[in-house]
Structure formats: structure tokens, C-alpha cells
PDB file of C-alpha atoms and ligand atoms in Angstrom:
ATOM      1  CA  UNK N   1       2.031  -8.286  21.690  1.00 83.00           C
ATOM      2  CA  UNK N   2       3.416  -6.618  18.556  1.00 96.00           C
ATOM      3  CA  UNK N   3       6.613  -7.879  16.927  1.00 97.00           C
ATOM      4  CA  UNK N   4       9.006  -4.997  16.271  1.00 98.00           C
ATOM      5  CA  UNK N   5       9.948  -4.266  12.688  1.00 98.00           C
ATOM      6  CA  UNK N   6      13.054  -2.604  11.288  1.00 98.00           C
ATOM      7  CA  UNK N   7      12.959  -1.870   7.561  1.00 98.00           C
ATOM      8  CA  UNK N   8      15.873  -0.524   5.545  1.00 98.00           C
ATOM      9  CA  UNK N   9      14.858   1.806   2.727  1.00 98.00           C
ATOM     10  CA  UNK N  10      17.859   1.732   0.420  1.00 98.00           C
ATOM     11  CA  UNK N  11      16.355   4.326  -1.945  1.00 98.00           C
ATOM     12  CA  UNK N  12      18.506   4.717  -5.100  1.00 97.00           C
ATOM     13  CA  UNK N  13      21.568   3.131  -3.479  1.00 98.00           C
ATOM     14  CA  UNK N  14      23.283  -0.269  -3.802  1.00 98.00           C
ATOM     15  CA  UNK N  15      23.437  -2.532  -6.836  1.00 98.00           C
ATOM     16  CA  UNK N  16      22.189  -6.109  -6.523  1.00 98.00           C
ATOM     17  CA  UNK N  17      25.705  -7.360  -5.760  1.00 98.00           C
ATOM     18  CA  UNK N  18      26.299  -4.676  -3.101  1.00 98.00           C
ATOM     19  CA  UNK N  19      22.862  -5.260  -1.578  1.00 98.00           C
ATOM     20  CA  UNK N  20      23.377  -9.026  -1.404  1.00 98.00           C
ATOM     21  CA  UNK N  21      26.690  -8.540   0.423  1.00 98.00           C
ATOM     22  CA  UNK N  22      25.060  -6.175   2.902  1.00 98.00           C
ATOM     23  CA  UNK N  23      22.247  -8.665   3.606  1.00 98.00           C
ATOM     24  CA  UNK N  24      24.748 -11.457   4.291  1.00 97.00           C
ATOM     25  CA  UNK N  25      26.685  -9.287   6.736  1.00 97.00           C
ATOM     26  CA  UNK N  26      23.589  -7.976   8.517  1.00 97.00           C
ATOM     27  CA  UNK N  27      22.145 -11.487   8.788  1.00 96.00           C
ATOM     28  CA  UNK N  28      25.398 -12.627  10.380  1.00 95.00           C
ATOM     29  CA  UNK N  29      25.573  -9.734  12.851  1.00 94.00           C
ATOM     30  CA  UNK N  30      21.909 -10.003  13.845  1.00 90.00           C
ATOM     31  CA  UNK N  31      21.722 -13.795  13.859  1.00 88.00           C
ATOM     32  CA  UNK N  32      20.773 -14.051  17.537  1.00 86.00           C
ATOM     33  CA  UNK N  33      18.152 -11.323  17.367  1.00 89.00           C
ATOM     34  CA  UNK N  34      15.070 -13.400  16.654  1.00 90.00           C
ATOM     35  CA  UNK N  35      12.352 -11.202  18.167  1.00 94.00           C
ATOM     36  CA  UNK N  36      12.326  -8.551  15.419  1.00 97.00           C
ATOM     37  CA  UNK N  37      11.169  -8.625  11.804  1.00 98.00           C
ATOM     38  CA  UNK N  38      13.876  -7.303   9.474  1.00 98.00           C
ATOM     39  CA  UNK N  39      13.087  -6.036   5.972  1.00 98.00           C
ATOM     40  CA  UNK N  40      15.281  -4.551   3.254  1.00 98.00           C
ATOM     41  CA  UNK N  41      13.849  -2.522   0.381  1.00 98.00           C
ATOM     42  CA  UNK N  42      16.293  -2.446  -2.560  1.00 98.00           C
ATOM     43  CA  UNK N  43      15.687  -0.846  -5.941  1.00 98.00           C
ATOM     44  CA  UNK N  44      13.474  -2.849  -8.324  1.00 98.00           C
ATOM     45  CA  UNK N  45      16.420  -4.105 -10.363  1.00 98.00           C
ATOM     46  CA  UNK N  46      18.281  -5.360  -7.282  1.00 98.00           C
ATOM     47  CA  UNK N  47      15.331  -7.380  -5.930  1.00 98.00           C
ATOM     48  CA  UNK N  48      16.242 -10.731  -7.517  1.00 97.00           C
ATOM     49  CA  UNK N  49      19.887 -10.692  -6.393  1.00 98.00           C
ATOM     50  CA  UNK N  50      18.991  -9.557  -2.894  1.00 98.00           C
ATOM     51  CA  UNK N  51      16.268 -12.200  -2.712  1.00 98.00           C
ATOM     52  CA  UNK N  52      18.933 -14.878  -3.242  1.00 98.00           C
ATOM     53  CA  UNK N  53      20.950 -13.454  -0.353  1.00 97.00           C
ATOM     54  CA  UNK N  54      17.871 -13.362   1.913  1.00 97.00           C
ATOM     55  CA  UNK N  55      16.990 -16.981   1.186  1.00 95.00           C
ATOM     56  CA  UNK N  56      18.594 -18.676   4.187  1.00 90.00           C
ATOM     57  CA  UNK N  57      18.162 -15.735   6.547  1.00 95.00           C
ATOM     58  CA  UNK N  58      15.150 -14.324   8.419  1.00 95.00           C
ATOM     59  CA  UNK N  59      15.476 -11.074   6.403  1.00 97.00           C
ATOM     60  CA  UNK N  60      12.447 -10.297   4.243  1.00 98.00           C
ATOM     61  CA  UNK N  61      12.266  -8.418   0.986  1.00 98.00           C
ATOM     62  CA  UNK N  62      10.413  -5.151   0.416  1.00 98.00           C
ATOM     63  CA  UNK N  63       9.932  -2.865  -2.582  1.00 98.00           C
ATOM     64  CA  UNK N  64       9.967   0.921  -2.606  1.00 98.00           C
ATOM     65  CA  UNK N  65       6.937   1.535  -4.814  1.00 98.00           C
ATOM     66  CA  UNK N  66       4.283  -0.187  -6.934  1.00 98.00           C
ATOM     67  CA  UNK N  67       1.674   0.599  -9.568  1.00 98.00           C
ATOM     68  CA  UNK N  68      -1.909  -0.284  -8.689  1.00 98.00           C
ATOM     69  CA  UNK N  69      -3.020  -2.043 -11.871  1.00 98.00           C
ATOM     70  CA  UNK N  70      -2.224  -5.571 -12.973  1.00 96.00           C
ATOM     71  CA  UNK N  71      -1.021  -4.729 -16.473  1.00 97.00           C
ATOM     72  CA  UNK N  72      -1.404  -2.198 -19.237  1.00 97.00           C
ATOM     73  CA  UNK N  73       0.283   0.596 -21.133  1.00 98.00           C
ATOM     74  CA  UNK N  74       2.084   2.139 -18.129  1.00 98.00           C
ATOM     75  CA  UNK N  75       5.680   2.511 -19.234  1.00 97.00           C
ATOM     76  CA  UNK N  76       8.198   2.249 -16.447  1.00 96.00           C
ATOM     77  CA  UNK N  77       5.816   0.886 -13.831  1.00 97.00           C
ATOM     78  CA  UNK N  78       5.771  -2.370 -11.854  1.00 98.00           C
ATOM     79  CA  UNK N  79       2.654  -4.322 -10.839  1.00 98.00           C
ATOM     80  CA  UNK N  80       1.987  -6.083  -7.516  1.00 98.00           C
ATOM     81  CA  UNK N  81       2.152  -9.478  -9.284  1.00 98.00           C
ATOM     82  CA  UNK N  82       5.608  -8.618 -10.640  1.00 98.00           C
ATOM     83  CA  UNK N  83       6.716  -7.769  -7.094  1.00 98.00           C
ATOM     84  CA  UNK N  84       5.278 -11.030  -5.802  1.00 97.00           C
ATOM     85  CA  UNK N  85       7.205 -12.919  -8.488  1.00 97.00           C
ATOM     86  CA  UNK N  86      10.399 -11.303  -7.138  1.00 97.00           C
ATOM     87  CA  UNK N  87       9.607 -12.574  -3.634  1.00 97.00           C
ATOM     88  CA  UNK N  88       8.453  -9.251  -2.214  1.00 98.00           C
ATOM     89  CA  UNK N  89       6.486  -9.397   1.068  1.00 98.00           C
ATOM     90  CA  UNK N  90       6.482  -5.681   1.977  1.00 98.00           C
ATOM     91  CA  UNK N  91       6.180  -2.473  -0.044  1.00 98.00           C
ATOM     92  CA  UNK N  92       6.670   1.159   0.944  1.00 98.00           C
ATOM     93  CA  UNK N  93       3.808   3.369  -0.200  1.00 98.00           C
ATOM     94  CA  UNK N  94       3.356   7.132   0.076  1.00 98.00           C
ATOM     95  CA  UNK N  95       6.969   7.892   0.957  1.00 98.00           C
ATOM     96  CA  UNK N  96       7.477  11.656   1.093  1.00 98.00           C
ATOM     97  CA  UNK N  97      10.056  11.381  -1.702  1.00 97.00           C
ATOM     98  CA  UNK N  98       7.530   9.731  -4.054  1.00 97.00           C
ATOM     99  CA  UNK N  99       5.014  12.395  -2.990  1.00 97.00           C
ATOM    100  CA  UNK N 100       7.551  15.068  -4.058  1.00 96.00           C
ATOM    101  CA  UNK N 101       8.040  16.316  -0.479  1.00 96.00           C
ATOM    102  CA  UNK N 102      11.748  16.418   0.280  1.00 93.00           C
ATOM    103  CA  UNK N 103      13.636  17.020   3.512  1.00 89.00           C
ATOM    104  CA  UNK N 104      16.772  17.740   1.475  1.00 88.00           C
ATOM    105  CA  UNK N 105      16.328  18.451  -2.226  1.00 90.00           C
ATOM    106  CA  UNK N 106      19.100  17.105  -4.447  1.00 91.00           C
ATOM    107  CA  UNK N 107      17.455  17.892  -7.807  1.00 93.00           C
ATOM    108  CA  UNK N 108      16.299  21.209  -9.295  1.00 94.00           C
ATOM    109  CA  UNK N 109      13.021  22.482  -7.815  1.00 91.00           C
ATOM    110  CA  UNK N 110      11.542  22.540 -11.331  1.00 93.00           C
ATOM    111  CA  UNK N 111      11.765  18.730 -11.589  1.00 94.00           C
ATOM    112  CA  UNK N 112       9.895  17.946  -8.353  1.00 92.00           C
ATOM    113  CA  UNK N 113       6.604  17.447 -10.230  1.00 90.00           C
ATOM    114  CA  UNK N 114       8.057  14.118 -11.432  1.00 91.00           C
ATOM    115  CA  UNK N 115       7.450  12.788  -7.918  1.00 93.00           C
ATOM    116  CA  UNK N 116       3.760  13.460  -7.862  1.00 90.00           C
ATOM    117  CA  UNK N 117       2.138  10.845  -5.657  1.00 96.00           C
ATOM    118  CA  UNK N 118      -1.152  12.016  -4.095  1.00 97.00           C
ATOM    119  CA  UNK N 119      -3.353  10.635  -1.303  1.00 97.00           C
ATOM    120  CA  UNK N 120      -5.562   9.221  -4.054  1.00 98.00           C
ATOM    121  CA  UNK N 121      -2.772   7.259  -5.778  1.00 98.00           C
ATOM    122  CA  UNK N 122      -1.406   6.180  -2.381  1.00 98.00           C
ATOM    123  CA  UNK N 123      -4.865   4.766  -1.657  1.00 98.00           C
ATOM    124  CA  UNK N 124      -4.998   2.893  -4.983  1.00 98.00           C
ATOM    125  CA  UNK N 125      -1.528   1.423  -4.413  1.00 98.00           C
ATOM    126  CA  UNK N 126      -2.248   0.462  -0.820  1.00 98.00           C
ATOM    127  CA  UNK N 127      -5.449  -1.345  -1.791  1.00 98.00           C
ATOM    128  CA  UNK N 128      -3.665  -3.177  -4.630  1.00 98.00           C
ATOM    129  CA  UNK N 129      -0.951  -4.323  -2.192  1.00 98.00           C
ATOM    130  CA  UNK N 130      -3.492  -5.592   0.329  1.00 98.00           C
ATOM    131  CA  UNK N 131      -5.325  -7.445  -2.431  1.00 97.00           C
ATOM    132  CA  UNK N 132      -2.064  -9.235  -3.243  1.00 97.00           C
ATOM    133  CA  UNK N 133      -1.249  -9.865   0.446  1.00 97.00           C
ATOM    134  CA  UNK N 134       1.845  -7.644   0.291  1.00 98.00           C
ATOM    135  CA  UNK N 135       2.284  -5.713   3.541  1.00 98.00           C
ATOM    136  CA  UNK N 136       2.101  -1.969   2.825  1.00 98.00           C
ATOM    137  CA  UNK N 137       4.430   0.280   4.816  1.00 98.00           C
ATOM    138  CA  UNK N 138       2.382   3.455   4.571  1.00 98.00           C
ATOM    139  CA  UNK N 139       4.418   6.622   5.167  1.00 98.00           C
ATOM    140  CA  UNK N 140       2.873   9.783   6.561  1.00 98.00           C
ATOM    141  CA  UNK N 141       4.483  12.960   7.840  1.00 98.00           C
ATOM    142  CA  UNK N 142       4.515  16.729   7.823  1.00 98.00           C
ATOM    143  CA  UNK N 143       6.935  19.191   6.242  1.00 97.00           C
ATOM    144  CA  UNK N 144       8.764  21.771   8.338  1.00 95.00           C
ATOM    145  CA  UNK N 145       6.388  24.477   7.065  1.00 95.00           C
ATOM    146  CA  UNK N 146       3.326  22.457   8.080  1.00 97.00           C
ATOM    147  CA  UNK N 147       4.825  21.857  11.549  1.00 97.00           C
ATOM    148  CA  UNK N 148       5.598  25.545  12.006  1.00 96.00           C
ATOM    149  CA  UNK N 149       2.023  26.406  11.035  1.00 97.00           C
ATOM    150  CA  UNK N 150       0.744  24.025  13.720  1.00 98.00           C
ATOM    151  CA  UNK N 151      -0.811  21.700  11.151  1.00 98.00           C
ATOM    152  CA  UNK N 152       1.155  18.521  11.933  1.00 98.00           C
ATOM    153  CA  UNK N 153      -1.721  16.486  13.397  1.00 98.00           C
ATOM    154  CA  UNK N 154      -4.218  17.609  10.745  1.00 98.00           C
ATOM    155  CA  UNK N 155      -1.840  16.772   7.878  1.00 98.00           C
ATOM    156  CA  UNK N 156      -1.150  13.289   9.231  1.00 98.00           C
ATOM    157  CA  UNK N 157      -4.823  12.623   9.863  1.00 98.00           C
ATOM    158  CA  UNK N 158      -5.688  13.717   6.331  1.00 98.00           C
ATOM    159  CA  UNK N 159      -2.941  11.509   4.830  1.00 98.00           C
ATOM    160  CA  UNK N 160      -4.190   8.506   6.830  1.00 98.00           C
ATOM    161  CA  UNK N 161      -7.854   9.027   5.944  1.00 98.00           C
ATOM    162  CA  UNK N 162      -6.933   9.492   2.281  1.00 98.00           C
ATOM    163  CA  UNK N 163      -4.704   6.418   2.136  1.00 98.00           C
ATOM    164  CA  UNK N 164      -7.161   4.183   3.991  1.00 98.00           C
ATOM    165  CA  UNK N 165     -10.330   5.309   2.215  1.00 98.00           C
ATOM    166  CA  UNK N 166     -12.573   2.334   1.339  1.00 97.00           C
ATOM    167  CA  UNK N 167     -10.109  -0.142   2.844  1.00 98.00           C
ATOM    168  CA  UNK N 168     -11.981  -2.971   4.522  1.00 96.00           C
ATOM    169  CA  UNK N 169     -11.082  -2.867   8.252  1.00 95.00           C
ATOM    170  CA  UNK N 170     -10.406  -6.626   8.275  1.00 92.00           C
ATOM    171  CA  UNK N 171      -7.676  -6.094   5.666  1.00 94.00           C
ATOM    172  CA  UNK N 172      -5.917  -3.572   7.895  1.00 95.00           C
ATOM    173  CA  UNK N 173      -4.378  -6.318  10.034  1.00 94.00           C
ATOM    174  CA  UNK N 174      -1.578  -6.444   7.415  1.00 95.00           C
ATOM    175  CA  UNK N 175      -0.907  -2.702   7.481  1.00 98.00           C
ATOM    176  CA  UNK N 176       2.250  -1.039   8.824  1.00 98.00           C
ATOM    177  CA  UNK N 177       2.361   2.767   9.191  1.00 98.00           C
ATOM    178  CA  UNK N 178       5.585   4.777   9.365  1.00 98.00           C
ATOM    179  CA  UNK N 179       5.606   8.271  10.847  1.00 98.00           C
ATOM    180  CA  UNK N 180       8.272  10.115   8.876  1.00 98.00           C
ATOM    181  CA  UNK N 181       8.501  13.861   9.464  1.00 98.00           C
ATOM    182  CA  UNK N 182       9.720  15.182   6.106  1.00 97.00           C
ATOM    183  CA  UNK N 183      12.119  17.645   7.766  1.00 96.00           C
ATOM    184  CA  UNK N 184      13.917  14.744   9.491  1.00 96.00           C
ATOM    185  CA  UNK N 185      14.522  12.637   6.380  1.00 95.00           C
ATOM    186  CA  UNK N 186      18.145  12.578   5.303  1.00 87.00           C
ATOM    187  CA  UNK N 187      18.824  15.779   7.241  1.00 89.00           C
ATOM    188  CA  UNK N 188      20.399  14.341  10.398  1.00 87.00           C
ATOM    189  CA  UNK N 189      17.625  16.023  12.464  1.00 90.00           C
ATOM    190  CA  UNK N 190      15.636  13.452  14.432  1.00 89.00           C
ATOM    191  CA  UNK N 191      12.216  14.083  15.892  1.00 95.00           C
ATOM    192  CA  UNK N 192      12.255  14.311  19.684  1.00 96.00           C
ATOM    193  CA  UNK N 193      11.353  10.840  21.015  1.00 98.00           C
ATOM    194  CA  UNK N 194       8.413  12.121  23.104  1.00 98.00           C
ATOM    195  CA  UNK N 195       6.959  13.960  20.107  1.00 98.00           C
ATOM    196  CA  UNK N 196       7.462  10.914  17.853  1.00 98.00           C
ATOM    197  CA  UNK N 197       5.670   8.829  20.495  1.00 98.00           C
ATOM    198  CA  UNK N 198       2.795  11.328  20.617  1.00 98.00           C
ATOM    199  CA  UNK N 199       2.323  11.217  16.841  1.00 98.00           C
ATOM    200  CA  UNK N 200       2.642   7.410  16.669  1.00 98.00           C
ATOM    201  CA  UNK N 201      -0.045   7.105  19.382  1.00 98.00           C
ATOM    202  CA  UNK N 202      -2.239   9.496  17.385  1.00 98.00           C
ATOM    203  CA  UNK N 203      -1.770   7.354  14.256  1.00 98.00           C
ATOM    204  CA  UNK N 204      -2.845   4.294  16.235  1.00 98.00           C
ATOM    205  CA  UNK N 205      -5.880   6.254  17.404  1.00 98.00           C
ATOM    206  CA  UNK N 206      -6.921   7.203  13.856  1.00 98.00           C
ATOM    207  CA  UNK N 207      -6.591   3.593  12.692  1.00 98.00           C
ATOM    208  CA  UNK N 208      -8.654   2.591  15.739  1.00 98.00           C
ATOM    209  CA  UNK N 209     -11.420   5.003  14.682  1.00 98.00           C
ATOM    210  CA  UNK N 210     -11.481   3.378  11.248  1.00 97.00           C
ATOM    211  CA  UNK N 211     -10.963  -0.278  12.102  1.00 97.00           C
ATOM    212  CA  UNK N 212     -11.570  -0.738  15.826  1.00 97.00           C
ATOM    213  CA  UNK N 213      -9.370  -1.243  18.860  1.00 97.00           C
ATOM    214  CA  UNK N 214      -8.287  -4.770  18.065  1.00 96.00           C
ATOM    215  CA  UNK N 215      -6.720  -3.801  14.718  1.00 97.00           C
ATOM    216  CA  UNK N 216      -5.234  -0.625  16.255  1.00 98.00           C
ATOM    217  CA  UNK N 217      -3.658  -2.592  19.114  1.00 97.00           C
ATOM    218  CA  UNK N 218      -1.823  -4.928  16.777  1.00 97.00           C
ATOM    219  CA  UNK N 219      -0.922  -2.215  14.201  1.00 98.00           C
ATOM    220  CA  UNK N 220       2.821  -1.700  13.895  1.00 98.00           C
ATOM    221  CA  UNK N 221       3.717   1.986  13.839  1.00 98.00           C
ATOM    222  CA  UNK N 222       7.316   2.808  12.915  1.00 98.00           C
ATOM    223  CA  UNK N 223       9.310   6.004  13.216  1.00 98.00           C
ATOM    224  CA  UNK N 224      11.507   7.113  10.307  1.00 98.00           C
ATOM    225  CA  UNK N 225      13.745  10.136   9.778  1.00 97.00           C
ATOM    226  CA  UNK N 226      17.471  10.092  10.589  1.00 95.00           C
ATOM    227  CA  UNK N 227      17.231   6.942  12.746  1.00 97.00           C
ATOM    228  CA  UNK N 228      20.771   5.955  13.792  1.00 96.00           C
ATOM    229  CA  UNK N 229      22.424   3.563  16.196  1.00 97.00           C
ATOM    230  CA  UNK N 230      22.795   6.485  18.607  1.00 97.00           C
ATOM    231  CA  UNK N 231      19.076   7.369  18.836  1.00 97.00           C
ATOM    232  CA  UNK N 232      17.279   4.077  18.143  1.00 98.00           C
ATOM    233  CA  UNK N 233      17.295   2.874  21.784  1.00 98.00           C
ATOM    234  CA  UNK N 234      15.424   5.940  22.989  1.00 98.00           C
ATOM    235  CA  UNK N 235      12.938   5.931  20.108  1.00 98.00           C
ATOM    236  CA  UNK N 236      12.158   2.218  20.210  1.00 98.00           C
ATOM    237  CA  UNK N 237      11.709   2.247  23.992  1.00 98.00           C
ATOM    238  CA  UNK N 238       8.493   4.254  23.512  1.00 98.00           C
ATOM    239  CA  UNK N 239       5.332   2.167  23.878  1.00 98.00           C
ATOM    240  CA  UNK N 240       3.773   3.233  20.553  1.00 98.00           C
ATOM    241  CA  UNK N 241       6.935   3.040  18.410  1.00 98.00           C
ATOM    242  CA  UNK N 242       7.272  -0.503  17.125  1.00 98.00           C
ATOM    243  CA  UNK N 243      10.509  -0.077  15.178  1.00 98.00           C
ATOM    244  CA  UNK N 244      11.906   2.056  12.403  1.00 98.00           C
ATOM    245  CA  UNK N 245      12.016   2.793   8.712  1.00 98.00           C
ATOM    246  CA  UNK N 246      15.689   3.510   8.196  1.00 98.00           C
ATOM    247  CA  UNK N 247      17.237   5.230   5.183  1.00 97.00           C
ATOM    248  CA  UNK N 248      20.898   6.284   5.254  1.00 97.00           C
ATOM    249  CA  UNK N 249      21.860   4.188   8.291  1.00 98.00           C
ATOM    250  CA  UNK N 250      20.543   0.993   6.663  1.00 98.00           C
ATOM    251  CA  UNK N 251      23.353   1.218   4.080  1.00 98.00           C
ATOM    252  CA  UNK N 252      25.980   0.568   6.750  1.00 98.00           C
ATOM    253  CA  UNK N 253      26.204  -2.938   8.225  1.00 97.00           C
ATOM    254  CA  UNK N 254      27.278  -1.910  11.748  1.00 96.00           C
ATOM    255  CA  UNK N 255      24.754   0.931  12.019  1.00 97.00           C
ATOM    256  CA  UNK N 256      21.880  -1.139  10.686  1.00 98.00           C
ATOM    257  CA  UNK N 257      22.738  -4.088  12.957  1.00 97.00           C
ATOM    258  CA  UNK N 258      22.951  -1.719  15.939  1.00 97.00           C
ATOM    259  CA  UNK N 259      19.468  -0.351  15.126  1.00 98.00           C
ATOM    260  CA  UNK N 260      18.077  -3.885  14.789  1.00 98.00           C
ATOM    261  CA  UNK N 261      19.499  -4.709  18.220  1.00 97.00           C
ATOM    262  CA  UNK N 262      17.583  -1.735  19.696  1.00 96.00           C
ATOM    263  CA  UNK N 263      14.238  -3.006  18.467  1.00 95.00           C
TER     264      UNK N 263
HETATM  265  P1  PGA Y 301      16.792   8.602   6.601  1.00 60.37           P
HETATM  266  O1  PGA Y 301      15.558   8.175   5.648  1.00 60.37           O
HETATM  267  O2  PGA Y 301      16.891   7.541   7.666  1.00 60.37           O
HETATM  268  O3  PGA Y 301      17.978   8.647   5.699  1.00 60.37           O
HETATM  269  O4  PGA Y 301      16.444   9.927   7.189  1.00 60.37           O
HETATM  270  C1  PGA Y 301      14.399   7.571   6.169  1.00 60.37           C
HETATM  271  C2  PGA Y 301      13.405   7.318   5.063  1.00 60.37           C
HETATM  272  O5  PGA Y 301      13.333   8.122   4.132  1.00 60.37           O
HETATM  273  O6  PGA Y 301      12.667   6.323   5.076  1.00 60.37           O
END
């Protein structure tokens, strides 16, 4: 039996003080919902403040990115040990926005190369997280163009095989995968629940090929992309969707609590 997971990806929103207040309110509203794991992923600089707020609640702390090496001349980067020191248990890796694949672009096209994560760096980060016993939330998903070309399944398979290359199957028990169609992120367009279920089942199948049925059966596969209180019931009712990775709606106490209740 898999425990559902709802993770809030706050992206570049909320200061530490704002994030701490949100955690307190969500913890209060969801206090009787004990059968779901709840995670919030603030910005790096908000981690410590939000950690304090999480302390007497069941809410766990996640980060939005990591560098794969322990230390060195890598200006602006954060190591897994630094995340651990901040109390981080989960970390998003391979988000479409860190891969430079945007559903809604809010910066000039010419600056997109700044967000240049590849399957190879996703793999390095994922392995570093597993080594440090931080649960990776691995994001995969196709762009609108890839979907229209009929390449959705192939793209997701390739992203999974790239991210999980040389990962010891026994380590995969920690893994969480989030199916996030790029065209649904921050756009208000949600993937049809049956199609999201089909892709999440396919993801479970690919992990099964790599690590066996036992690991695949207990793998948590999330859906992400414009999850809201109004669509979470239908999505989370699907047998292969074990919760959600929630962006915009996780910034609002009532919406986020409503989504947690659906899980
Ligand atoms: P959204 O973002 O819920 O705002 O679409 C989801 C995500 O990027 O993880």
C-alpha cells in the first residue's frame, strides 16, 4: 500500500516569514489528515525559517534543486550535505523549469540557456541525493510540441532511462517520480485524468523494467501541472496517481489544504 504524497513547489515565491506562516496554517487545516505525506519546497534561503515552522507538524521539508558534488569551486550552488544540514528530506530534480523547458515563459527567450539541466546532470543529482538519503522527486514530461508529434511516451521513457542510469535498483525504493506535462505547468491547462493515469502507469512500468515489480509497486508516482482543489479529486482517484506536485495552488492555504484532503 503506497502512502499518498502532496508536495508544494513554491518556486521563486514566498520569503521565509511568508512560508513559515503558510506552513502553520496548512498544518492547522490538515491536522486530521494523517494518511498523506505533505512536503513543502521553499527557496534555498527560506529553508531554515520554514524548517522551524515544520518542527511540530507532520509537514516535511524539500528543496527545489541541488548540485551533485560535496564541495568545490561551484559558485552559487548548494550541496546535498548543505541541504541535509537545513533539515531537507526531499529534493525536486529535473523540473522542466530547471531543464529550460517552460509551459509559460516569463523571461526573454535568449536567456533560457541559463536553465540548462540535461538528463546527464539530472542523473548526477539524483544519484547524489540517493547517496545522502534525500528522497528525489524526479520530474519528467513532454512539451506541447513533443505531444503533438506523438513523441510523449518516447520522451518520458528517455528522461527516465537517462535519470536512472547506473542507479542501483535497491536504492530506488526512495525514489518519487512526478509526471509533469510541460504544457500544463502554470498554464491552467490540466492533463486529462485518464491520460495522466496512462502515463503514470507507463512510468511505473519503466521503473519495473529497471528495478523489478516490487520496487515499481511501491514507487510513488505524482501528477503535476495546474493541480487545483477543483481537479485533485479526479486525478488522485486514479490507481497509478499517488498524489501531486503542486505549484501555484500550493501558495494558497485553502487550495493547498483542499488538495491535501483529496489525496
Ligand atoms: P503548477 O506547477 O501547479 O503551477 O502548474 C507545477 C510544478 O511546476 O511543479
